[in-house]
Coordinates of N, CA and C in Angstrom, one line a residue:
M1 N 15.2 5.6 13.2 CA 15.5 6.0 11.9 C 15.2 4.9 10.9
L2 N 14.7 5.2 9.7 CA 14.4 4.2 8.7 C 15.6 3.7 8.1
K3 N 15.7 2.4 7.7 CA 16.8 1.9 7.0 C 16.9 2.3 5.6
V4 N 15.8 2.6 5.0 CA 15.7 3.0 3.6 C 14.9 4.3 3.5
P5 N 15.1 5.1 2.5 CA 14.2 6.3 2.4 C 12.8 6.0 2.3
A6 N 11.9 6.9 2.8 CA 10.5 6.6 3.0 C 9.9 6.3 1.6
G7 N 10.3 6.9 0.5 CA 9.8 6.6 -0.8 C 10.0 5.1 -1.2
E8 N 11.1 4.6 -0.8 CA 11.4 3.2 -1.1 C 10.5 2.3 -0.2
D9 N 10.2 2.7 1.0 CA 9.3 1.9 1.8 C 7.9 1.9 1.2
R10 N 7.4 3.0 0.7 CA 6.1 3.0 0.0 C 6.1 2.2 -1.2
L11 N 7.2 2.2 -2.0 CA 7.2 1.3 -3.2 C 7.2 -0.1 -2.8
E12 N 7.9 -0.4 -1.7 CA 8.0 -1.8 -1.2 C 6.6 -2.3 -0.7
I13 N 5.8 -1.4 -0.1 CA 4.4 -1.7 0.3 C 3.6 -2.0 -0.9
L14 N 3.7 -1.1 -2.0 CA 2.9 -1.3 -3.2 C 3.3 -2.6 -3.8
E15 N 4.5 -2.9 -3.9 CA 5.0 -4.2 -4.5 C 4.5 -5.4 -3.7
W16 N 4.6 -5.4 -2.4 CA 4.2 -6.5 -1.5 C 2.7 -6.7 -1.7
M17 N 1.9 -5.6 -1.8 CA 0.5 -5.7 -1.9 C 0.0 -6.3 -3.2
R18 N 0.8 -6.5 -4.2 CA 0.4 -7.2 -5.4 C 0.0 -8.6 -5.0
N19 N 0.6 -9.3 -4.1 CA 0.3 -10.6 -3.7 C 0.6 -10.8 -2.2
P20 N -0.2 -10.3 -1.3 CA 0.1 -10.4 0.1 C -0.4 -11.7 0.7
A21 N -1.1 -12.5 0.0 CA -1.7 -13.7 0.5 C -0.8 -14.6 1.2
G22 N 0.4 -14.8 0.7 CA 1.4 -15.7 1.3 C 1.9 -15.2 2.7
S23 N 1.9 -13.9 2.9 CA 2.5 -13.3 4.1 C 1.5 -12.9 5.2
A24 N 0.3 -12.4 4.8 CA -0.6 -11.9 5.8 C -1.4 -13.0 6.5
T25 N -1.6 -12.8 7.7 CA -2.4 -13.8 8.4 C -3.9 -13.7 8.1
P26 N -4.6 -14.8 8.1 CA -6.0 -14.8 7.8 C -6.8 -13.7 8.5
R27 N -6.5 -13.4 9.7 CA -7.2 -12.4 10.5 C -6.9 -11.0 9.9
D28 N -5.8 -10.8 9.3 CA -5.4 -9.5 8.8 C -5.6 -9.3 7.3
R29 N -6.2 -10.3 6.7 CA -6.4 -10.3 5.3 C -7.9 -10.7 5.0
D30 N -8.5 -10.0 4.0 CA -9.8 -10.5 3.5 C -9.8 -10.2 2.0
A31 N -11.0 -10.5 1.4 CA -11.1 -10.3 0.0 C -10.9 -8.8 -0.4
D32 N -11.1 -7.9 0.5 CA -11.0 -6.5 0.1 C -9.6 -5.9 0.3
G33 N -8.7 -6.6 0.9 CA -7.4 -6.0 1.2 C -6.7 -6.5 2.4
V34 N -5.7 -5.8 2.9 CA -4.9 -6.1 4.0 C -4.9 -5.0 5.0
S35 N -4.7 -5.3 6.3 CA -4.7 -4.3 7.4 C -3.2 -3.8 7.5
S36 N -3.2 -2.7 8.2 CA -1.9 -2.1 8.5 C -1.0 -3.0 9.3
T37 N -1.6 -3.8 10.2 CA -0.9 -4.7 11.0 C -0.2 -5.8 10.2
S38 N -0.9 -6.3 9.2 CA -0.2 -7.3 8.3 C 0.9 -6.7 7.5
V39 N 0.7 -5.4 7.0 CA 1.8 -4.8 6.3 C 3.0 -4.5 7.2
A40 N 2.8 -4.1 8.4 CA 3.9 -3.8 9.3 C 4.7 -5.1 9.6
A41 N 3.9 -6.2 9.9 CA 4.6 -7.5 10.2 C 5.3 -8.0 9.0
A42 N 4.7 -8.0 7.8 CA 5.4 -8.6 6.6 C 6.6 -7.8 6.2
L43 N 6.6 -6.5 6.4 CA 7.8 -5.7 5.9 C 8.7 -5.2 7.1
G44 N 8.5 -5.7 8.3 CA 9.4 -5.4 9.4 C 9.4 -3.9 9.8
M45 N 8.3 -3.3 9.8 CA 8.2 -1.9 10.2 C 7.2 -1.8 11.4
S46 N 7.3 -0.7 12.1 CA 6.4 -0.5 13.2 C 5.0 -0.2 12.7
L47 N 4.0 -0.5 13.5 CA 2.6 -0.2 13.1 C 2.4 1.3 12.8
P48 N 2.9 2.2 13.6 CA 2.7 3.6 13.2 C 3.3 4.0 11.9
V49 N 4.5 3.5 11.6 CA 5.1 3.8 10.3 C 4.3 3.2 9.2
A50 N 3.9 2.0 9.3 CA 3.1 1.3 8.2 C 1.8 2.1 8.0
S51 N 1.2 2.5 9.1 CA -0.1 3.2 9.0 C 0.1 4.6 8.3
A52 N 1.2 5.2 8.6 CA 1.4 6.5 8.0 C 1.7 6.4 6.5
H53 N 2.5 5.4 6.1 CA 2.7 5.1 4.7 C 1.4 4.8 4.0
L54 N 0.6 3.9 4.6 CA -0.7 3.4 4.0 C -1.6 4.6 3.8
D55 N -1.7 5.5 4.8 CA -2.5 6.7 4.8 C -2.1 7.6 3.6
L56 N -0.8 7.8 3.5 CA -0.4 8.7 2.4 C -0.7 8.0 1.0
L57 N -0.4 6.8 0.9 CA -0.7 6.1 -0.4 C -2.2 6.1 -0.7
A58 N -3.0 6.0 0.3 CA -4.5 6.1 0.1 C -4.9 7.6 -0.3
R59 N -4.3 8.6 0.4 CA -4.6 10.0 0.0 C -4.1 10.3 -1.4
L60 N -3.1 9.6 -1.9 CA -2.6 9.8 -3.2 C -3.5 9.1 -4.3
G61 N -4.3 8.2 -3.8 CA -5.2 7.5 -4.6 C -4.6 6.2 -5.1
L62 N -3.4 5.8 -4.6 CA -2.8 4.5 -5.1 C -3.4 3.3 -4.4
L63 N -3.9 3.6 -3.2 CA -4.6 2.5 -2.5 C -6.0 2.9 -2.2
R64 N -6.9 2.0 -2.0 CA -8.3 2.2 -1.6 C -8.4 1.7 -0.1
A65 N -8.9 2.5 0.7 CA -9.1 2.2 2.1 C -10.6 2.0 2.4
E66 N -10.9 0.9 3.1 CA -12.3 0.7 3.6 C -12.3 0.2 5.0
R67 N -13.3 0.8 5.7 CA -13.5 0.3 7.1 C -14.4 -0.9 7.1
T68 N -13.9 -2.0 7.7 CA -14.7 -3.2 7.9 C -14.5 -3.8 9.2
G69 N -15.5 -4.0 9.9 CA -15.4 -4.7 11.2 C -14.6 -3.9 12.2
G70 N -14.6 -2.6 12.2 CA -13.8 -1.8 13.2 C -12.4 -1.6 12.8
R71 N -12.0 -2.0 11.6 CA -10.6 -1.8 11.2 C -10.6 -1.3 9.7
T72 N -9.5 -0.8 9.3 CA -9.3 -0.3 7.9 C -8.5 -1.4 7.2
V73 N -9.0 -1.7 6.0 CA -8.2 -2.6 5.1 C -7.9 -1.8 3.8
Y74 N -6.8 -2.1 3.2 CA -6.3 -1.4 2.1 C -6.1 -2.4 0.9
R75 N -6.3 -1.9 -0.3 CA -6.1 -2.7 -1.5 C -5.5 -1.7 -2.6
R76 N -4.8 -2.2 -3.5 CA -4.2 -1.4 -4.5 C -5.3 -1.0 -5.5
D77 N -5.1 0.2 -6.0 CA -5.9 0.8 -7.1 C -5.1 0.6 -8.4
E78 N -5.3 -0.5 -9.1 CA -4.4 -0.8 -10.2 C -4.6 0.3 -11.3
Y79 N -5.8 0.8 -11.5 CA -6.0 1.8 -12.6 C -5.1 3.0 -12.3
R80 N -5.2 3.5 -11.0 CA -4.5 4.7 -10.6 C -3.0 4.5 -10.7
I81 N -2.5 3.4 -10.2 CA -1.1 3.1 -10.2 C -0.6 3.1 -11.7
T82 N -1.4 2.5 -12.6 CA -1.0 2.5 -14.0 C -0.9 3.9 -14.6
E83 N -1.9 4.8 -14.2 CA -1.9 6.2 -14.6 C -0.6 6.9 -14.2
V84 N -0.3 6.7 -12.9 CA 0.9 7.4 -12.4 C 2.2 6.9 -13.0
K85 N 2.2 5.6 -13.2 CA 3.4 5.0 -13.8 C 3.6 5.6 -15.2
H86 N 2.6 5.7 -16.0 CA 2.7 6.3 -17.3 C 3.1 7.8 -17.3
L87 N 2.7 8.5 -16.3 CA 3.1 9.9 -16.2 C 4.6 10.0 -15.9
F88 N 5.1 9.1 -15.1 CA 6.6 9.1 -14.8 C 7.4 8.6 -16.0
E89 N 6.8 7.7 -16.8 CA 7.5 7.2 -18.0 C 7.6 8.3 -19.0
K90 N 6.6 9.3 -19.0 CA 6.6 10.4 -20.0 C 7.6 11.5 -19.5
G91 N 8.0 11.4 -18.2 CA 8.9 12.4 -17.7 C 8.3 13.6 -17.1
W92 N 7.0 13.4 -16.6 CA 6.3 14.5 -15.9 C 6.9 14.7 -14.6

């Protein structure tokens, strides 16, 4: 069972991904983003849970996913995040 609702986990991931450099190991981080392994380790969740959250955030367009070297790395899509934030501020 998750300690916090899943929506809060996804918000925590987005917040952490603003500056993951201090937490992610060099192997799990590159200029294009971070891996699901580094997200799971940094936020204390299992790899399958982190991967599921990252996949959903990518499908929503809030993250960009790229395959590099046999793994997927994720990075924030700041433009899309700003768009969604403005919609919620308007009460949509």
